[in-house]
Amino acid sequence: MPVLLLTLLIYVLTAVGSRLAGRCTTWCCALCGLPMWVVGGTVAPFCLALPQLMLAFLAAGLSITGLAVGTALAGAVASLGLALAVCLLNPRHTVTVDRSEFLRKCLLLLAACGVLVLFVRDGTLSYTGTGLLMFLFVLFVLISIVYQHHYIYGEGCEMVSTKRNAAAPPPESAAATYGYTAHTMAFPVMSVPNALKNLGGVIAGLVLLAGGAQALVYSAASLANLTGTIQALWAATLISFGFCLPLLADALDHPFGSAWKRFSVRCRYFPPRTLPMQLINSAILNLTLALPISSLMYRERLPFGSQFRHYDLPICAAMTLILLLPPLLRRRLYRWQGSLCLVLYLLYLAAAWFLPLSGA
């Protein structure tokens, strides 16, 4: 019980550090002159996946490969099967996404799953697989930047929604209406004090995040040793769920407390309506960035346990297909997609708990 309580406290530190670092990083990028469509296409999704990336990086550096791989894969599954599912099921909000970008990102995620299936058949991630995942990451960055440019300036967007017969908003020049910061969060006045304050926020956030991730690695390893379980079990349950809590708060419109709501709103680095796309971006980064980084940090072929090959990858691919097919065939989103993804996520948790396979 003390280990669990300490773990919950660590989650608070990592969540605060991640949000603080993400918000201040986007402002510093704006101060350096990067256009908002570049920041929205690169920095925002990277910051959303930062906790999983940091933990996978540290775990692989310590040769705790079960946590490194498990955190990346379970993070992708939780982003789709829990946070995005709740976002789709929330009756107070209508989920609206750009159809073309949504389809592109789902196909990219399927491609990452396919690369992993092909190149981990012998129980390790080959160097060829690592290179292909890095190529998909570069492709993801390019696609995101191009999309953000089109989105900000209202060029050819085809919106699909969970609302029946919802009229898609007409494409219009957001720049002409709102200025170049349209569809982004407002930034503070660019001055030396604000620059120093936000630079300090980046450093403080990264320190909190790194400390929290390091503590989580030891906490999960300790729980696995105390209970005689595999590390993959804790990566699939406690770690992935804990990292998903701030995203759940966003998806449910912050029902977890006024203090976190005020902090989250103040440190928000992407518009709330873009949360569904950001969740898919986070899942893609878990596979195309966290895993290659872990492989490079381990400096050998990254061990890929049976549990990851038979549970995480098929569930992630199945969720992606559920999200992909209705917009592709029917040109709209449905709330039942969230229900199916949530059911798959619960089945995944049940399998991880009661039918564990060799993982780490």
PDB file of C-alpha atoms in Angstrom, residues 18-289:
ATOM      1  CA  SER A  18       4.371  17.364 -18.398  1.00  0.00           C
ATOM      2  CA  ARG A  19       1.707  20.079 -18.655  1.00  0.00           C
ATOM      3  CA  LEU A  20       4.049  22.810 -17.418  1.00  0.00           C
ATOM      4  CA  ALA A  21       6.848  21.797 -19.785  1.00  0.00           C
ATOM      5  CA  GLY A  22       4.441  21.482 -22.711  1.00  0.00           C
ATOM      6  CA  ARG A  23       2.783  24.866 -22.204  1.00  0.00           C
ATOM      7  CA  CYS A  24       6.017  26.757 -21.696  1.00  0.00           C
ATOM      8  CA  THR A  25       7.712  24.959 -24.615  1.00  0.00           C
ATOM      9  CA  THR A  26       5.001  26.044 -27.055  1.00  0.00           C
ATOM     10  CA  TRP A  27       5.376  29.644 -25.905  1.00  0.00           C
ATOM     11  CA  CYS A  28       9.172  29.509 -26.243  1.00  0.00           C
ATOM     12  CA  CYS A  29       8.775  28.126 -29.775  1.00  0.00           C
ATOM     13  CA  ALA A  30       6.472  31.043 -30.602  1.00  0.00           C
ATOM     14  CA  LEU A  31       9.027  33.447 -29.156  1.00  0.00           C
ATOM     15  CA  CYS A  32      11.684  31.935 -31.435  1.00  0.00           C
ATOM     16  CA  GLY A  33       9.507  32.778 -34.435  1.00  0.00           C
ATOM     17  CA  LEU A  34       8.114  29.335 -35.317  1.00  0.00           C
ATOM     18  CA  PRO A  35       4.699  29.618 -37.009  1.00  0.00           C
ATOM     19  CA  MET A  36       1.755  28.273 -35.032  1.00  0.00           C
ATOM     20  CA  TRP A  37       1.045  25.629 -37.650  1.00  0.00           C
ATOM     21  CA  VAL A  38       4.554  24.234 -37.096  1.00  0.00           C
ATOM     22  CA  VAL A  39       4.111  24.277 -33.310  1.00  0.00           C
ATOM     23  CA  GLY A  40       0.697  22.618 -33.580  1.00  0.00           C
ATOM     24  CA  GLY A  41       2.020  19.909 -35.877  1.00  0.00           C
ATOM     25  CA  THR A  42       5.138  19.012 -33.910  1.00  0.00           C
ATOM     26  CA  VAL A  43       5.445  20.376 -30.388  1.00  0.00           C
ATOM     27  CA  ALA A  44       1.843  19.825 -29.219  1.00  0.00           C
ATOM     28  CA  PRO A  45       1.631  16.061 -30.002  1.00  0.00           C
ATOM     29  CA  PHE A  46       5.181  15.549 -28.735  1.00  0.00           C
ATOM     30  CA  CYS A  47       4.337  17.210 -25.397  1.00  0.00           C
ATOM     31  CA  LEU A  48       1.178  15.108 -25.050  1.00  0.00           C
ATOM     32  CA  ALA A  49       3.212  11.896 -25.341  1.00  0.00           C
ATOM     33  CA  LEU A  50       6.089  13.253 -23.246  1.00  0.00           C
ATOM     34  CA  PRO A  51       5.448  11.161 -20.071  1.00  0.00           C
ATOM     35  CA  GLN A  52       5.529   7.860 -21.990  1.00  0.00           C
ATOM     36  CA  LEU A  53       8.540   8.983 -23.992  1.00  0.00           C
ATOM     37  CA  MET A  54      10.452   9.991 -20.873  1.00  0.00           C
ATOM     38  CA  LEU A  55       9.665   6.780 -18.975  1.00  0.00           C
ATOM     39  CA  ALA A  56      10.498   4.552 -21.956  1.00  0.00           C
ATOM     40  CA  PHE A  57      13.774   6.446 -22.440  1.00  0.00           C
ATOM     41  CA  LEU A  58      14.794   6.022 -18.795  1.00  0.00           C
ATOM     42  CA  ALA A  59      13.647   2.395 -18.536  1.00  0.00           C
ATOM     43  CA  ALA A  60      15.550   1.383 -21.678  1.00  0.00           C
ATOM     44  CA  GLY A  61      18.648   3.186 -20.407  1.00  0.00           C
ATOM     45  CA  LEU A  62      18.432   1.103 -17.223  1.00  0.00           C
ATOM     46  CA  SER A  63      17.877  -2.075 -19.307  1.00  0.00           C
ATOM     47  CA  ILE A  64      14.367  -2.512 -17.876  1.00  0.00           C
ATOM     48  CA  THR A  65      13.053  -3.328 -21.328  1.00  0.00           C
ATOM     49  CA  GLY A  66       9.715  -4.730 -20.175  1.00  0.00           C
ATOM     50  CA  LEU A  67       8.704  -1.329 -18.811  1.00  0.00           C
ATOM     51  CA  ALA A  68      10.113   0.524 -21.818  1.00  0.00           C
ATOM     52  CA  VAL A  69       8.208  -1.506 -24.405  1.00  0.00           C
ATOM     53  CA  GLY A  70       5.149  -1.946 -22.203  1.00  0.00           C
ATOM     54  CA  THR A  71       4.832   1.761 -21.469  1.00  0.00           C
ATOM     55  CA  ALA A  72       4.971   2.658 -25.166  1.00  0.00           C
ATOM     56  CA  LEU A  73       2.485   0.017 -26.317  1.00  0.00           C
ATOM     57  CA  ALA A  74       0.119   0.270 -23.353  1.00  0.00           C
ATOM     58  CA  GLY A  75       0.212   4.054 -23.664  1.00  0.00           C
ATOM     59  CA  ALA A  76      -1.021   3.776 -27.253  1.00  0.00           C
ATOM     60  CA  VAL A  77      -3.751   1.327 -26.239  1.00  0.00           C
ATOM     61  CA  ALA A  78      -4.879   3.555 -23.352  1.00  0.00           C
ATOM     62  CA  SER A  79      -4.936   6.676 -25.545  1.00  0.00           C
ATOM     63  CA  LEU A  80      -7.263   4.969 -28.018  1.00  0.00           C
ATOM     64  CA  GLY A  81      -9.256   2.586 -25.840  1.00  0.00           C
ATOM     65  CA  LEU A  82      -9.737   4.783 -22.801  1.00  0.00           C
ATOM     66  CA  ALA A  83      -9.195   8.509 -23.413  1.00  0.00           C
ATOM     67  CA  LEU A  84     -10.449   8.643 -27.016  1.00  0.00           C
ATOM     68  CA  ALA A  85     -13.282   6.211 -26.237  1.00  0.00           C
ATOM     69  CA  VAL A  86     -14.474   8.391 -23.353  1.00  0.00           C
ATOM     70  CA  CYS A  87     -14.154  11.451 -25.590  1.00  0.00           C
ATOM     71  CA  LEU A  88     -16.423   9.821 -28.190  1.00  0.00           C
ATOM     72  CA  LEU A  89     -18.921   8.644 -25.544  1.00  0.00           C
ATOM     73  CA  ASN A  90     -19.180  11.951 -23.675  1.00  0.00           C
ATOM     74  CA  PRO A  91     -22.783  13.095 -24.409  1.00  0.00           C
ATOM     75  CA  ARG A  92     -21.983  16.726 -23.550  1.00  0.00           C
ATOM     76  CA  HIS A  93     -19.612  17.135 -26.479  1.00  0.00           C
ATOM     77  CA  THR A  94     -19.762  16.548 -30.211  1.00  0.00           C
ATOM     78  CA  VAL A  95     -16.493  15.161 -31.533  1.00  0.00           C
ATOM     79  CA  THR A  96     -15.494  16.768 -34.826  1.00  0.00           C
ATOM     80  CA  VAL A  97     -12.345  15.943 -36.797  1.00  0.00           C
ATOM     81  CA  ASP A  98     -10.990  16.570 -40.267  1.00  0.00           C
ATOM     82  CA  ARG A  99     -11.810  13.401 -42.204  1.00  0.00           C
ATOM     83  CA  SER A 100      -8.726  13.305 -44.429  1.00  0.00           C
ATOM     84  CA  GLU A 101      -6.293  13.902 -41.573  1.00  0.00           C
ATOM     85  CA  PHE A 102      -8.107  11.411 -39.345  1.00  0.00           C
ATOM     86  CA  LEU A 103      -7.850   8.729 -42.039  1.00  0.00           C
ATOM     87  CA  ARG A 104      -4.185   9.506 -42.712  1.00  0.00           C
ATOM     88  CA  LYS A 105      -3.273   9.229 -39.038  1.00  0.00           C
ATOM     89  CA  CYS A 106      -5.222   5.981 -38.594  1.00  0.00           C
ATOM     90  CA  LEU A 107      -3.457   4.490 -41.627  1.00  0.00           C
ATOM     91  CA  LEU A 108      -0.115   5.645 -40.242  1.00  0.00           C
ATOM     92  CA  LEU A 109      -0.893   3.967 -36.924  1.00  0.00           C
ATOM     93  CA  LEU A 110      -1.872   0.762 -38.745  1.00  0.00           C
ATOM     94  CA  ALA A 111       1.397   0.918 -40.670  1.00  0.00           C
ATOM     95  CA  ALA A 112       3.342   1.181 -37.390  1.00  0.00           C
ATOM     96  CA  CYS A 113       1.473  -1.840 -36.019  1.00  0.00           C
ATOM     97  CA  GLY A 114       2.240  -3.723 -39.241  1.00  0.00           C
ATOM     98  CA  VAL A 115       5.952  -2.930 -39.005  1.00  0.00           C
ATOM     99  CA  LEU A 116       6.024  -4.204 -35.441  1.00  0.00           C
ATOM    100  CA  VAL A 117       4.158  -7.407 -36.331  1.00  0.00           C
ATOM    101  CA  LEU A 118       6.615  -8.147 -39.147  1.00  0.00           C
ATOM    102  CA  PHE A 119       9.835  -7.309 -37.328  1.00  0.00           C
ATOM    103  CA  VAL A 120       9.284  -8.700 -33.809  1.00  0.00           C
ATOM    104  CA  ARG A 121       8.401 -12.263 -34.772  1.00  0.00           C
ATOM    105  CA  ASP A 122      11.591 -13.633 -33.215  1.00  0.00           C
ATOM    106  CA  GLY A 123      10.941 -11.877 -29.892  1.00  0.00           C
ATOM    107  CA  THR A 124      13.132  -8.838 -30.541  1.00  0.00           C
ATOM    108  CA  LEU A 125      12.689  -5.610 -32.493  1.00  0.00           C
ATOM    109  CA  SER A 126      15.110  -5.783 -35.415  1.00  0.00           C
ATOM    110  CA  TYR A 127      17.234  -2.864 -36.548  1.00  0.00           C
ATOM    111  CA  THR A 128      15.260  -2.780 -39.805  1.00  0.00           C
ATOM    112  CA  GLY A 129      12.037  -2.430 -37.810  1.00  0.00           C
ATOM    113  CA  THR A 130      13.570   0.371 -35.770  1.00  0.00           C
ATOM    114  CA  GLY A 131      14.580   2.204 -38.946  1.00  0.00           C
ATOM    115  CA  LEU A 132      11.119   1.822 -40.482  1.00  0.00           C
ATOM    116  CA  LEU A 133       9.471   3.144 -37.321  1.00  0.00           C
ATOM    117  CA  MET A 134      11.759   6.186 -37.422  1.00  0.00           C
ATOM    118  CA  PHE A 135      10.805   6.709 -41.073  1.00  0.00           C
ATOM    119  CA  LEU A 136       7.124   6.631 -40.075  1.00  0.00           C
ATOM    120  CA  PHE A 137       7.895   9.209 -37.378  1.00  0.00           C
ATOM    121  CA  VAL A 138       9.420  11.569 -39.959  1.00  0.00           C
ATOM    122  CA  LEU A 139       6.385  10.995 -42.193  1.00  0.00           C
ATOM    123  CA  PHE A 140       4.111  11.761 -39.234  1.00  0.00           C
ATOM    124  CA  VAL A 141       5.864  15.088 -38.616  1.00  0.00           C
ATOM    125  CA  LEU A 142       5.592  16.121 -42.266  1.00  0.00           C
ATOM    126  CA  ILE A 143       1.916  15.169 -42.483  1.00  0.00           C
ATOM    127  CA  SER A 144       1.135  17.011 -39.237  1.00  0.00           C
ATOM    128  CA  ILE A 145       2.849  20.220 -40.340  1.00  0.00           C
ATOM    129  CA  VAL A 146       1.066  20.246 -43.705  1.00  0.00           C
ATOM    130  CA  TYR A 147      -2.280  19.565 -42.055  1.00  0.00           C
ATOM    131  CA  GLN A 148      -1.843  22.289 -39.460  1.00  0.00           C
ATOM    132  CA  HIS A 149      -1.055  24.788 -42.196  1.00  0.00           C
ATOM    133  CA  HIS A 150      -4.228  23.852 -44.089  1.00  0.00           C
ATOM    134  CA  TYR A 151      -6.304  23.798 -40.892  1.00  0.00           C
ATOM    135  CA  ILE A 152      -5.217  27.188 -39.596  1.00  0.00           C
ATOM    136  CA  TYR A 153      -5.884  28.869 -42.927  1.00  0.00           C
ATOM    137  CA  GLY A 154      -9.116  26.948 -43.586  1.00  0.00           C
ATOM    138  CA  GLU A 155      -7.921  25.287 -46.792  1.00  0.00           C
ATOM    139  CA  GLY A 156     -10.032  22.340 -47.916  1.00  0.00           C
ATOM    140  CA  CYS A 157     -11.079  20.832 -44.576  1.00  0.00           C
ATOM    141  CA  GLU A 158     -13.791  18.143 -44.650  1.00  0.00           C
ATOM    142  CA  MET A 159     -15.111  17.794 -41.109  1.00  0.00           C
ATOM    143  CA  VAL A 160     -16.870  14.658 -39.833  1.00  0.00           C
ATOM    144  CA  SER A 161     -18.725  14.498 -36.545  1.00  0.00           C
ATOM    145  CA  THR A 162     -20.522  12.211 -34.094  1.00  0.00           C
ATOM    146  CA  LYS A 163     -23.644  14.310 -34.569  1.00  0.00           C
ATOM    147  CA  ARG A 164     -26.100  12.989 -37.138  1.00  0.00           C
ATOM    148  CA  ASN A 165     -26.554  15.229 -40.185  1.00  0.00           C
ATOM    149  CA  ALA A 166     -24.166  17.781 -38.737  1.00  0.00           C
ATOM    150  CA  ALA A 167     -23.329  20.458 -41.255  1.00  0.00           C
ATOM    151  CA  ALA A 168     -19.615  20.781 -41.754  1.00  0.00           C
ATOM    152  CA  PRO A 169     -18.321  24.295 -41.126  1.00  0.00           C
ATOM    153  CA  PRO A 170     -17.442  26.047 -44.387  1.00  0.00           C
ATOM    154  CA  PRO A 171     -13.739  26.473 -45.047  1.00  0.00           C
ATOM    155  CA  GLU A 172     -12.723  30.040 -44.396  1.00  0.00           C
ATOM    156  CA  SER A 173      -9.533  31.919 -43.909  1.00  0.00           C
ATOM    157  CA  ALA A 174      -8.969  31.809 -40.188  1.00  0.00           C
ATOM    158  CA  ALA A 175      -5.963  34.071 -40.601  1.00  0.00           C
ATOM    159  CA  ALA A 176      -8.139  36.826 -42.068  1.00  0.00           C
ATOM    160  CA  THR A 177     -10.620  36.536 -39.207  1.00  0.00           C
ATOM    161  CA  TYR A 178      -8.498  35.933 -36.168  1.00  0.00           C
ATOM    162  CA  GLY A 179      -4.885  36.453 -37.186  1.00  0.00           C
ATOM    163  CA  TYR A 180      -2.099  33.888 -37.425  1.00  0.00           C
ATOM    164  CA  THR A 181      -2.821  32.476 -33.938  1.00  0.00           C
ATOM    165  CA  ALA A 182      -6.269  31.210 -34.957  1.00  0.00           C
ATOM    166  CA  HIS A 183      -7.144  27.716 -33.716  1.00  0.00           C
ATOM    167  CA  THR A 184      -4.329  27.912 -31.152  1.00  0.00           C
ATOM    168  CA  MET A 185      -4.170  28.976 -27.544  1.00  0.00           C
ATOM    169  CA  ALA A 186      -3.491  32.622 -26.744  1.00  0.00           C
ATOM    170  CA  PHE A 187       0.096  33.368 -25.746  1.00  0.00           C
ATOM    171  CA  PRO A 188       1.264  35.938 -23.185  1.00  0.00           C
ATOM    172  CA  VAL A 189       2.894  39.169 -24.263  1.00  0.00           C
ATOM    173  CA  MET A 190       6.395  38.608 -25.611  1.00  0.00           C
ATOM    174  CA  SER A 191       8.700  40.343 -23.166  1.00  0.00           C
ATOM    175  CA  VAL A 192      11.931  39.509 -21.384  1.00  0.00           C
ATOM    176  CA  PRO A 193      10.234  38.676 -18.026  1.00  0.00           C
ATOM    177  CA  ASN A 194       7.722  36.407 -19.746  1.00  0.00           C
ATOM    178  CA  ALA A 195      10.493  34.770 -21.769  1.00  0.00           C
ATOM    179  CA  LEU A 196      12.538  34.042 -18.630  1.00  0.00           C
ATOM    180  CA  LYS A 197       9.453  32.840 -16.763  1.00  0.00           C
ATOM    181  CA  ASN A 198       8.499  30.395 -19.507  1.00  0.00           C
ATOM    182  CA  LEU A 199      12.059  29.203 -19.973  1.00  0.00           C
ATOM    183  CA  GLY A 200      12.130  28.499 -16.250  1.00  0.00           C
ATOM    184  CA  GLY A 201       8.805  26.691 -16.639  1.00  0.00           C
ATOM    185  CA  VAL A 202      10.302  24.411 -19.288  1.00  0.00           C
ATOM    186  CA  ILE A 203      13.252  23.539 -17.050  1.00  0.00           C
ATOM    187  CA  ALA A 204      11.098  23.039 -13.941  1.00  0.00           C
ATOM    188  CA  GLY A 205       8.591  20.925 -15.861  1.00  0.00           C
ATOM    189  CA  LEU A 206      11.276  18.686 -17.343  1.00  0.00           C
ATOM    190  CA  VAL A 207      12.920  18.256 -13.924  1.00  0.00           C
ATOM    191  CA  LEU A 208       9.582  17.234 -12.383  1.00  0.00           C
ATOM    192  CA  LEU A 209       8.840  14.938 -15.296  1.00  0.00           C
ATOM    193  CA  ALA A 210      12.262  13.285 -15.286  1.00  0.00           C
ATOM    194  CA  GLY A 211      12.150  12.808 -11.515  1.00  0.00           C
ATOM    195  CA  GLY A 212       8.637  11.395 -11.651  1.00  0.00           C
ATOM    196  CA  ALA A 213       9.461   9.047 -14.528  1.00  0.00           C
ATOM    197  CA  GLN A 214      12.588   7.802 -12.742  1.00  0.00           C
ATOM    198  CA  ALA A 215      10.576   7.152  -9.581  1.00  0.00           C
ATOM    199  CA  LEU A 216       7.861   5.364 -11.592  1.00  0.00           C
ATOM    200  CA  VAL A 217      10.435   3.026 -13.109  1.00  0.00           C
ATOM    201  CA  TYR A 218      11.656   1.976  -9.666  1.00  0.00           C
ATOM    202  CA  SER A 219       8.103   1.857  -8.296  1.00  0.00           C
ATOM    203  CA  ALA A 220       6.854  -0.440 -11.062  1.00  0.00           C
ATOM    204  CA  ALA A 221       9.934  -2.654 -10.780  1.00  0.00           C
ATOM    205  CA  SER A 222       9.428  -2.847  -6.995  1.00  0.00           C
ATOM    206  CA  LEU A 223       5.753  -3.762  -7.390  1.00  0.00           C
ATOM    207  CA  ALA A 224       6.665  -6.488  -9.869  1.00  0.00           C
ATOM    208  CA  ASN A 225       9.273  -7.900  -7.473  1.00  0.00           C
ATOM    209  CA  LEU A 226       6.991  -7.696  -4.422  1.00  0.00           C
ATOM    210  CA  THR A 227       4.060  -9.387  -6.127  1.00  0.00           C
ATOM    211  CA  GLY A 228       6.047 -11.833  -8.259  1.00  0.00           C
ATOM    212  CA  THR A 229       4.467 -10.543 -11.475  1.00  0.00           C
ATOM    213  CA  ILE A 230       5.939  -9.449 -14.787  1.00  0.00           C
ATOM    214  CA  GLN A 231       6.753  -5.793 -15.366  1.00  0.00           C
ATOM    215  CA  ALA A 232       4.545  -5.776 -18.464  1.00  0.00           C
ATOM    216  CA  LEU A 233       1.504  -6.178 -16.210  1.00  0.00           C
ATOM    217  CA  TRP A 234       2.190  -2.905 -14.393  1.00  0.00           C
ATOM    218  CA  ALA A 235       3.013  -1.098 -17.603  1.00  0.00           C
ATOM    219  CA  ALA A 236      -0.338  -2.215 -19.042  1.00  0.00           C
ATOM    220  CA  THR A 237      -2.366  -1.260 -15.971  1.00  0.00           C
ATOM    221  CA  LEU A 238      -1.039   1.108 -13.339  1.00  0.00           C
ATOM    222  CA  ILE A 239       1.383   3.149 -15.464  1.00  0.00           C
ATOM    223  CA  SER A 240      -0.751   3.505 -18.593  1.00  0.00           C
ATOM    224  CA  PHE A 241      -3.883   4.337 -16.573  1.00  0.00           C
ATOM    225  CA  GLY A 242      -2.019   6.867 -14.443  1.00  0.00           C
ATOM    226  CA  PHE A 243      -0.608   8.644 -17.499  1.00  0.00           C
ATOM    227  CA  CYS A 244      -4.099   8.646 -19.015  1.00  0.00           C
ATOM    228  CA  LEU A 245      -5.769  10.396 -16.047  1.00  0.00           C
ATOM    229  CA  PRO A 246      -5.019  13.988 -17.226  1.00  0.00           C
ATOM    230  CA  LEU A 247      -6.340  13.088 -20.686  1.00  0.00           C
ATOM    231  CA  LEU A 248      -9.489  11.650 -19.124  1.00  0.00           C
ATOM    232  CA  ALA A 249      -9.930  14.908 -17.248  1.00  0.00           C
ATOM    233  CA  ASP A 250      -9.808  16.745 -20.576  1.00  0.00           C
ATOM    234  CA  ALA A 251     -12.190  14.287 -22.252  1.00  0.00           C
ATOM    235  CA  LEU A 252     -14.699  14.594 -19.392  1.00  0.00           C
ATOM    236  CA  ASP A 253     -14.331  18.381 -19.124  1.00  0.00           C
ATOM    237  CA  HIS A 254     -12.243  18.287 -15.926  1.00  0.00           C
ATOM    238  CA  PRO A 255     -14.479  16.573 -13.363  1.00  0.00           C
ATOM    239  CA  PHE A 256     -11.544  15.627 -11.113  1.00  0.00           C
ATOM    240  CA  GLY A 257     -11.252  18.816  -9.086  1.00  0.00           C
ATOM    241  CA  SER A 258     -11.191  22.563  -9.458  1.00  0.00           C
ATOM    242  CA  ALA A 259      -7.460  22.849  -8.651  1.00  0.00           C
ATOM    243  CA  TRP A 260      -6.434  20.591 -11.526  1.00  0.00           C
ATOM    244  CA  LYS A 261      -8.971  22.284 -13.818  1.00  0.00           C
ATOM    245  CA  ARG A 262      -7.482  25.721 -13.196  1.00  0.00           C
ATOM    246  CA  PHE A 263      -3.944  24.408 -13.692  1.00  0.00           C
ATOM    247  CA  SER A 264      -4.866  22.442 -16.809  1.00  0.00           C
ATOM    248  CA  VAL A 265      -6.676  25.359 -18.448  1.00  0.00           C
ATOM    249  CA  ARG A 266      -3.808  27.710 -17.670  1.00  0.00           C
ATOM    250  CA  CYS A 267      -1.232  25.258 -19.027  1.00  0.00           C
ATOM    251  CA  ARG A 268      -3.207  24.057 -22.046  1.00  0.00           C
ATOM    252  CA  TYR A 269      -1.115  23.943 -25.208  1.00  0.00           C
ATOM    253  CA  PHE A 270      -3.725  22.750 -27.717  1.00  0.00           C
ATOM    254  CA  PRO A 271      -7.367  23.779 -28.321  1.00  0.00           C
ATOM    255  CA  PRO A 272      -9.833  21.470 -26.513  1.00  0.00           C
ATOM    256  CA  ARG A 273     -11.665  20.560 -29.722  1.00  0.00           C
ATOM    257  CA  THR A 274      -8.473  19.050 -31.163  1.00  0.00           C
ATOM    258  CA  LEU A 275      -8.169  16.490 -28.333  1.00  0.00           C
ATOM    259  CA  PRO A 276      -9.331  13.482 -30.446  1.00  0.00           C
ATOM    260  CA  MET A 277      -6.654  14.115 -33.074  1.00  0.00           C
ATOM    261  CA  GLN A 278      -4.039  14.773 -30.392  1.00  0.00           C
ATOM    262  CA  LEU A 279      -4.832  11.399 -28.796  1.00  0.00           C
ATOM    263  CA  ILE A 280      -4.239   9.594 -32.091  1.00  0.00           C
ATOM    264  CA  ASN A 281      -1.024  11.595 -32.532  1.00  0.00           C
ATOM    265  CA  SER A 282       0.073  10.501 -29.064  1.00  0.00           C
ATOM    266  CA  ALA A 283      -0.573   6.836 -29.905  1.00  0.00           C
ATOM    267  CA  ILE A 284       1.467   7.181 -33.110  1.00  0.00           C
ATOM    268  CA  LEU A 285       4.375   8.772 -31.242  1.00  0.00           C
ATOM    269  CA  ASN A 286       4.354   5.974 -28.679  1.00  0.00           C
ATOM    270  CA  LEU A 287       5.002   3.465 -31.462  1.00  0.00           C
ATOM    271  CA  THR A 288       7.137   5.473 -33.888  1.00  0.00           C
ATOM    272  CA  LEU A 289       9.271   7.453 -31.420  1.00  0.00           C
TER     273      LEU A 289
END
